[in-house]
mmCIF file of C-alpha atoms in Angstrom:
data_model
loop_
_atom_site.group_PDB
_atom_site.id
_atom_site.type_symbol
_atom_site.label_atom_id
_atom_site.label_comp_id
_atom_site.label_asym_id
_atom_site.label_seq_id
_atom_site.Cartn_x
_atom_site.Cartn_y
_atom_site.Cartn_z
ATOM 1 C CA LEU A 55 134.333 132.184 154.965
ATOM 2 C CA THR A 56 137.035 133.329 157.010
ATOM 3 C CA VAL A 57 136.995 137.378 158.086
ATOM 4 C CA THR A 58 139.768 139.349 159.343
ATOM 5 C CA ASP A 59 139.502 142.831 161.287
ATOM 6 C CA ILE A 60 142.247 145.607 161.226
ATOM 7 C CA ASN A 61 142.845 144.363 165.094
ATOM 8 C CA GLY A 62 143.542 140.811 163.539
ATOM 9 C CA CYS A 63 140.455 139.441 165.057
ATOM 10 C CA ILE A 64 139.173 136.716 163.010
ATOM 11 C CA GLY A 65 135.511 135.647 162.248
ATOM 12 C CA ILE A 66 134.753 132.007 160.308
ATOM 13 C CA ASP A 67 131.124 130.762 158.648
ATOM 14 C CA SER A 68 130.780 127.618 157.111
ATOM 15 C CA THR A 69 127.298 126.475 154.771
ATOM 16 C CA ASN A 70 126.753 123.450 152.123
ATOM 17 C CA VAL A 71 126.440 124.917 148.545
ATOM 18 C CA ILE A 72 124.777 122.537 146.218
ATOM 19 C CA VAL A 73 125.702 123.140 142.438
ATOM 20 C CA ASP A 74 123.041 120.627 140.768
ATOM 21 C CA THR A 75 123.123 118.703 137.321
ATOM 22 C CA LEU A 76 121.671 120.597 134.218
ATOM 23 C CA PRO A 77 118.997 118.752 133.001
ATOM 24 C CA ILE A 78 119.428 117.404 129.347
ATOM 25 C CA ALA A 79 117.049 118.754 126.314
ATOM 26 C CA ASN A 80 116.566 115.971 123.765
ATOM 27 C CA PHE A 81 113.279 116.056 120.927
ATOM 28 C CA SER A 82 112.287 113.897 117.830
ATOM 29 C CA ALA A 83 110.169 115.339 114.885
ATOM 30 C CA THR A 84 108.283 113.839 112.771
ATOM 31 C CA GLU A 85 109.021 114.318 108.949
ATOM 32 C CA VAL A 86 106.108 115.102 106.990
ATOM 33 C CA CYS A 87 104.648 117.000 103.693
ATOM 34 C CA HIS A 88 103.548 120.444 104.220
ATOM 35 C CA THR A 89 100.219 121.089 105.641
ATOM 36 C CA LEU A 90 99.962 118.277 108.007
ATOM 37 C CA PRO A 91 101.120 119.123 111.459
ATOM 38 C CA THR A 92 104.763 117.922 112.748
ATOM 39 C CA ALA A 93 104.655 116.269 116.247
ATOM 40 C CA PHE A 94 107.353 117.079 118.036
ATOM 41 C CA THR A 95 108.348 114.751 120.774
ATOM 42 C CA ASP A 96 110.358 115.749 124.768
ATOM 43 C CA SER A 97 112.799 113.010 124.643
ATOM 44 C CA SER A 98 114.860 114.858 127.618
ATOM 45 C CA VAL A 99 116.124 113.521 130.827
ATOM 46 C CA ASN A 100 115.928 114.603 134.281
ATOM 47 C CA THR A 101 119.458 114.715 136.013
ATOM 48 C CA SER A 102 119.658 116.455 139.725
ATOM 49 C CA GLY A 103 116.139 117.503 139.260
ATOM 50 C CA THR A 104 112.671 117.768 137.399
ATOM 51 C CA ILE A 105 112.177 118.340 134.457
ATOM 52 C CA ASN A 106 108.777 121.068 134.787
ATOM 53 C CA GLN A 107 109.009 123.384 132.013
ATOM 54 C CA TRP A 108 109.249 123.968 128.412
ATOM 55 C CA LEU A 109 110.071 126.555 125.795
ATOM 56 C CA TRP A 110 109.794 125.073 121.773
ATOM 57 C CA SER A 111 110.831 127.941 119.128
ATOM 58 C CA PHE A 112 109.789 126.281 115.486
ATOM 59 C CA GLY A 113 112.269 128.275 113.669
ATOM 60 C CA ASP A 114 109.470 130.163 111.969
ATOM 61 C CA GLY A 115 108.829 133.014 114.454
ATOM 62 C CA ASN A 116 106.406 130.567 116.504
ATOM 63 C CA SER A 117 106.873 128.557 119.939
ATOM 64 C CA ASP A 118 104.790 127.014 122.459
ATOM 65 C CA THR A 119 105.062 125.578 126.133
ATOM 66 C CA VAL A 120 103.582 122.212 126.510
ATOM 67 C CA GLN A 121 106.147 119.289 126.572
ATOM 68 C CA ASN A 122 104.635 118.235 122.814
ATOM 69 C CA PRO A 123 103.378 119.984 120.869
ATOM 70 C CA ASN A 124 102.211 119.957 117.366
ATOM 71 C CA HIS A 125 102.597 122.800 114.816
ATOM 72 C CA ILE A 126 101.372 123.418 110.895
ATOM 73 C CA TYR A 127 105.146 124.985 108.836
ATOM 74 C CA ALA A 128 102.869 127.667 106.510
ATOM 75 C CA ASN A 129 105.593 126.802 103.968
ATOM 76 C CA PRO A 130 107.734 123.373 102.959
ATOM 77 C CA GLY A 131 111.186 124.533 104.260
ATOM 78 C CA GLU A 132 114.106 123.127 106.490
ATOM 79 C CA TYR A 133 113.575 124.583 110.157
ATOM 80 C CA ASN A 134 115.672 124.977 112.969
ATOM 81 C CA VAL A 135 113.714 123.983 115.908
ATOM 82 C CA THR A 136 114.908 124.844 119.421
ATOM 83 C CA LEU A 137 114.001 123.245 123.094
ATOM 84 C CA THR A 138 114.599 124.660 126.610
ATOM 85 C CA VAL A 139 113.910 122.562 129.206
ATOM 86 C CA THR A 140 113.907 123.929 132.830
ATOM 87 C CA ASP A 141 113.426 121.925 136.068
ATOM 88 C CA ASP A 142 112.593 122.513 139.547
ATOM 89 C CA ASN A 143 115.960 123.864 140.626
ATOM 90 C CA ASP A 144 115.820 126.349 137.639
ATOM 91 C CA CYS A 145 118.771 125.410 136.284
ATOM 92 C CA GLN A 146 118.360 124.815 131.876
ATOM 93 C CA HIS A 147 119.976 123.094 129.273
ATOM 94 C CA THR A 148 119.019 124.285 124.956
ATOM 95 C CA TRP A 149 118.949 121.820 121.946
ATOM 96 C CA SER A 150 118.479 122.487 118.763
ATOM 97 C CA ASP A 151 117.752 120.520 115.419
ATOM 98 C CA THR A 152 116.777 120.867 112.373
ATOM 99 C CA VAL A 153 113.105 119.914 111.209
ATOM 100 C CA ILE A 154 111.969 119.082 107.484
ATOM 101 C CA VAL A 155 109.046 119.673 106.093
ATOM 102 C CA ARG A 156 108.666 118.150 102.320
ATOM 103 C CA PRO A 157 106.940 120.552 99.793
ATOM 104 C CA ASN A 158 103.878 118.101 98.018
ATOM 105 C CA PRO A 159 104.210 117.617 94.254
ATOM 106 C CA THR A 160 101.766 119.631 91.831
ATOM 107 C CA ALA A 161 99.147 116.688 90.000
ATOM 108 C CA LEU A 162 99.079 117.558 86.497
ATOM 109 C CA PHE A 163 97.817 116.013 83.258
ATOM 110 C CA SER A 164 96.307 116.633 80.165
ATOM 111 C CA ALA A 165 93.496 113.995 77.714
ATOM 112 C CA THR A 166 93.029 113.765 74.130
ATOM 113 C CA ASP A 167 89.456 114.534 73.534
ATOM 114 C CA THR A 168 88.418 111.443 71.423
ATOM 115 C CA CYS A 169 85.309 109.542 70.233
ATOM 116 C CA VAL A 170 83.161 106.342 71.488
ATOM 117 C CA GLY A 171 85.127 103.668 70.584
ATOM 118 C CA PHE A 172 88.415 104.955 70.577
ATOM 119 C CA ASN A 173 91.076 105.118 73.453
ATOM 120 C CA THR A 174 91.578 108.091 75.580
ATOM 121 C CA ILE A 175 94.992 108.817 75.978
ATOM 122 C CA PHE A 176 96.350 110.704 79.541
ATOM 123 C CA THR A 177 99.255 112.337 80.157
ATOM 124 C CA ASP A 178 101.026 112.616 83.250
ATOM 125 C CA ASN A 179 102.504 116.096 83.592
ATOM 126 C CA SER A 180 102.724 116.807 87.268
ATOM 127 C CA THR A 181 105.910 118.210 88.835
ATOM 128 C CA ILE A 182 108.244 118.049 92.243
ATOM 129 C CA VAL A 183 109.640 120.740 93.973
ATOM 130 C CA SER A 184 113.436 120.229 94.339
ATOM 131 C CA PRO A 185 115.261 119.925 96.785
ATOM 132 C CA LEU A 186 113.300 119.141 99.157
ATOM 133 C CA GLY A 187 110.381 117.201 96.843
ATOM 134 C CA GLY A 188 110.633 113.710 96.157
ATOM 135 C CA MET A 189 110.397 111.959 93.624
ATOM 136 C CA LEU A 190 106.923 110.229 92.273
ATOM 137 C CA THR A 191 106.491 106.438 92.822
ATOM 138 C CA ASN A 192 102.800 106.025 92.534
ATOM 139 C CA TRP A 193 99.484 107.164 90.098
ATOM 140 C CA GLN A 194 95.917 106.525 90.874
ATOM 141 C CA TRP A 195 93.640 107.313 87.896
ATOM 142 C CA ASN A 196 90.165 107.204 88.562
ATOM 143 C CA PHE A 197 88.430 107.973 84.698
ATOM 144 C CA GLY A 198 84.810 109.439 85.994
ATOM 145 C CA ASP A 199 83.183 105.713 84.922
ATOM 146 C CA GLY A 200 84.096 103.537 87.508
ATOM 147 C CA ASN A 201 87.254 102.314 86.489
ATOM 148 C CA SER A 202 90.831 103.149 87.339
ATOM 149 C CA ASP A 203 94.742 102.820 86.298
ATOM 150 C CA THR A 204 97.881 102.803 88.391
ATOM 151 C CA VAL A 205 99.955 103.558 85.202
ATOM 152 C CA GLN A 206 101.353 106.811 84.866
ATOM 153 C CA ASN A 207 100.858 107.315 81.515
ATOM 154 C CA PRO A 208 97.669 105.101 80.685
ATOM 155 C CA THR A 209 94.799 105.012 77.869
ATOM 156 C CA HIS A 210 91.264 104.521 78.197
ATOM 157 C CA GLY A 211 88.432 103.519 76.331
ATOM 158 C CA TYR A 212 85.134 104.821 77.187
ATOM 159 C CA LEU A 213 81.695 103.313 76.270
ATOM 160 C CA THR A 214 79.940 105.929 75.990
ATOM 161 C CA SER A 215 79.747 109.543 74.855
ATOM 162 C CA THR A 216 79.477 112.560 77.672
ATOM 163 C CA THR A 217 81.915 114.855 80.274
ATOM 164 C CA PHE A 218 84.041 112.474 82.567
ATOM 165 C CA ASP A 219 85.348 114.206 85.872
ATOM 166 C CA ALA A 220 88.826 112.343 85.932
ATOM 167 C CA GLN A 221 90.831 111.961 88.632
ATOM 168 C CA LEU A 222 94.843 112.040 89.378
ATOM 169 C CA ILE A 223 96.147 111.089 92.641
ATOM 170 C CA ILE A 224 100.158 111.775 92.770
ATOM 171 C CA THR A 225 102.402 110.353 95.780
ATOM 172 C CA ASP A 226 105.910 111.129 96.130
ATOM 173 C CA GLU A 227 109.041 108.725 97.750
ATOM 174 C CA TYR A 228 108.256 110.887 101.173
ATOM 175 C CA GLY A 229 104.361 109.709 101.383
ATOM 176 C CA CYS A 230 103.378 113.913 99.965
ATOM 177 C CA ILE A 231 100.011 113.566 97.923
ATOM 178 C CA ASP A 232 98.248 115.891 95.421
ATOM 179 C CA SER A 233 95.077 114.898 93.396
ATOM 180 C CA ILE A 234 93.507 117.311 90.233
ATOM 181 C CA THR A 235 90.534 116.741 88.616
ATOM 182 C CA ASN A 236 89.737 117.284 84.890
ATOM 183 C CA GLN A 237 86.861 116.710 82.573
ATOM 184 C CA VAL A 238 87.770 114.588 79.071
ATOM 185 C CA ASP A 239 85.272 115.086 76.551
ATOM 186 C CA VAL A 240 84.250 112.008 74.681
ATOM 187 C CA ASN A 241 82.409 112.915 71.085
ATOM 188 C CA PRO A 242 79.409 110.752 69.682
ATOM 189 C CA GLY A 243 80.336 109.588 66.118
ATOM 190 C CA PRO A 244 77.635 111.122 63.749
ATOM 191 C CA ILE A 245 74.534 109.189 63.084
ATOM 192 C CA VAL A 246 74.632 108.720 59.305
ATOM 193 C CA ASN A 247 71.382 108.125 57.077
ATOM 194 C CA PHE A 248 71.568 108.430 53.428
ATOM 195 C CA SER A 249 68.723 107.339 50.163
ATOM 196 C CA ALA A 250 69.720 106.478 47.131
ATOM 197 C CA THR A 251 66.789 106.538 43.727
ATOM 198 C CA THR A 252 66.275 102.802 42.336
ATOM 199 C CA GLU A 253 67.337 103.799 38.554
ATOM 200 C CA CYS A 254 68.161 101.260 35.377
ATOM 201 C CA GLU A 255 71.433 100.738 34.169
ATOM 202 C CA GLY A 256 73.139 103.444 32.598
ATOM 203 C CA ASP A 257 70.584 106.016 34.009
ATOM 204 C CA PRO A 258 71.774 108.290 37.364
ATOM 205 C CA THR A 259 71.623 107.121 40.473
ATOM 206 C CA VAL A 260 70.980 109.713 42.782
ATOM 207 C CA PHE A 261 72.657 109.759 46.645
ATOM 208 C CA THR A 262 70.637 112.172 49.237
ATOM 209 C CA ASP A 263 72.617 112.064 52.928
ATOM 210 C CA SER A 264 70.613 113.030 55.815
ATOM 211 C CA SER A 265 73.330 112.221 58.455
ATOM 212 C CA THR A 266 73.050 114.417 61.660
ATOM 213 C CA ASN A 267 75.428 115.141 64.217
ATOM 214 C CA VAL A 268 74.450 114.341 68.170
ATOM 215 C CA PRO A 269 74.926 117.580 69.790
ATOM 216 C CA PRO A 270 75.827 118.961 72.555
ATOM 217 C CA LEU A 271 79.253 117.033 71.632
ATOM 218 C CA GLY A 272 79.175 115.712 68.491
ATOM 219 C CA GLY A 273 80.953 118.257 66.519
ATOM 220 C CA PRO A 274 79.217 119.513 62.031
ATOM 221 C CA LEU A 275 79.781 116.973 59.911
ATOM 222 C CA ASN A 276 82.975 117.264 57.676
ATOM 223 C CA THR A 277 83.816 114.749 55.283
ATOM 224 C CA TRP A 278 81.950 112.314 53.038
ATOM 225 C CA GLN A 279 83.595 109.081 51.977
ATOM 226 C CA TRP A 280 81.002 107.056 49.876
ATOM 227 C CA ASN A 281 82.089 103.369 48.381
ATOM 228 C CA PHE A 282 79.294 102.844 45.463
ATOM 229 C CA GLY A 283 80.253 98.960 45.810
ATOM 230 C CA ASP A 284 81.216 98.741 42.135
ATOM 231 C CA GLY A 285 84.590 99.517 42.801
ATOM 232 C CA ASN A 286 84.142 103.533 42.524
ATOM 233 C CA GLY A 287 83.597 106.194 45.017
ATOM 234 C CA ASP A 288 82.801 109.761 45.940
ATOM 235 C CA THR A 289 83.476 112.282 48.558
ATOM 236 C CA LEU A 290 80.764 114.606 47.837
ATOM 237 C CA THR A 291 77.324 115.228 50.411
ATOM 238 C CA ASN A 292 75.124 114.788 47.918
ATOM 239 C CA PRO A 293 77.215 112.648 45.264
ATOM 240 C CA ILE A 294 75.075 110.782 41.699
ATOM 241 C CA HIS A 295 76.375 107.879 40.151
ATOM 242 C CA THR A 296 76.016 105.594 36.822
ATOM 243 C CA TYR A 297 76.335 101.992 37.441
ATOM 244 C CA ASP A 298 77.170 100.618 34.091
ATOM 245 C CA SER A 299 74.919 96.992 34.780
ATOM 246 C CA ALA A 300 72.223 96.273 36.483
ATOM 247 C CA GLY A 301 72.487 94.624 40.407
ATOM 248 C CA VAL A 302 72.125 94.994 43.453
ATOM 249 C CA TYR A 303 75.004 97.124 45.243
ATOM 250 C CA ASN A 304 76.007 97.137 48.515
ATOM 251 C CA VAL A 305 76.383 101.189 49.110
ATOM 252 C CA ILE A 306 78.565 102.268 52.191
ATOM 253 C CA LEU A 307 78.626 106.066 53.656
ATOM 254 C CA THR A 308 81.336 106.853 55.940
ATOM 255 C CA VAL A 309 80.933 110.325 57.229
ATOM 256 C CA THR A 310 83.531 112.023 60.046
ATOM 257 C CA ASP A 311 82.795 115.325 62.300
ATOM 258 C CA ILE A 312 85.186 117.832 62.876
ATOM 259 C CA ASN A 313 86.455 115.852 65.900
ATOM 260 C CA GLY A 314 87.316 112.783 63.912
ATOM 261 C CA CYS A 315 84.784 110.975 65.028
ATOM 262 C CA ILE A 316 83.476 108.411 62.629
ATOM 263 C CA GLY A 317 80.075 106.930 61.698
ATOM 264 C CA ILE A 318 78.999 104.987 58.773
ATOM 265 C CA ASP A 319 75.850 103.065 57.344
ATOM 266 C CA SER A 320 75.061 101.072 54.489
ATOM 267 C CA THR A 321 72.280 99.938 52.202
ATOM 268 C CA ASN A 322 71.871 97.783 49.206
ATOM 269 C CA VAL A 323 71.062 99.779 46.160
ATOM 270 C CA ILE A 324 69.287 98.051 43.379
ATOM 271 C CA VAL A 325 69.678 98.846 39.595
ATOM 272 C CA ASP A 326 67.115 97.599 37.142
ATOM 273 C CA THR A 327 67.619 96.172 33.819
ATOM 274 C CA LEU A 328 66.462 97.448 31.206
ATOM 275 C CA PRO A 329 63.690 95.832 28.786
ATOM 276 C CA ILE A 330 63.955 94.937 25.845
ATOM 277 C CA ALA A 331 62.271 96.643 23.327
#
């Protein structure tokens, strides 16, 4: 610096001025599913000084000052994250990047209430959230009886009658997961029983139904189908049938309840010959 006064006198001084280079801010972040923590990794570079301060702005109104923070976003979405680093020369640099938080899919399914011995049909009704949600890639079914499956829409036959807790776990292409548990009722069939009078040929045989349902899942009895063993049948609860000739007839009764569950019983009915007068 050279200074001159009004008399033309000159003074001179000099010193060295150091202009430091800026640090280079940079970072990476994991792409996660909603409710999981996003992990931020500082990858900033020192130049003339040593970085000793970090200021993160996560794009959702929250911030942090540690070097490698974790942050849980309240909602899925795209967030503009900014990192400002400061070195021991008080030089600063800022870097911004977009961080994606994927939405989880929504697990839903329906299942038919069926009877023991029949297949329960499971239908996947799960949904994804566009545009950030990924396509579903995996289905894990746990049927509640120790059995499982991995197809999207399985069928399964339960061997006992009760209410089962069936679970579906879905995973999308980004590894985002959701699950749901629904109750599935497997109804018992009716307990079928009947009696018949022993008659002579030409006399009416009286059939008496004594079938019952099995509470609480077994429904009220709804239909009766009689097969009298001679090519004839009836749909009454307690029918009367006349056999034309003597013999032993295998009579079958099929009873259906209001759930569509079926029970079957059979017995031999003896029709005696008439005496010869």
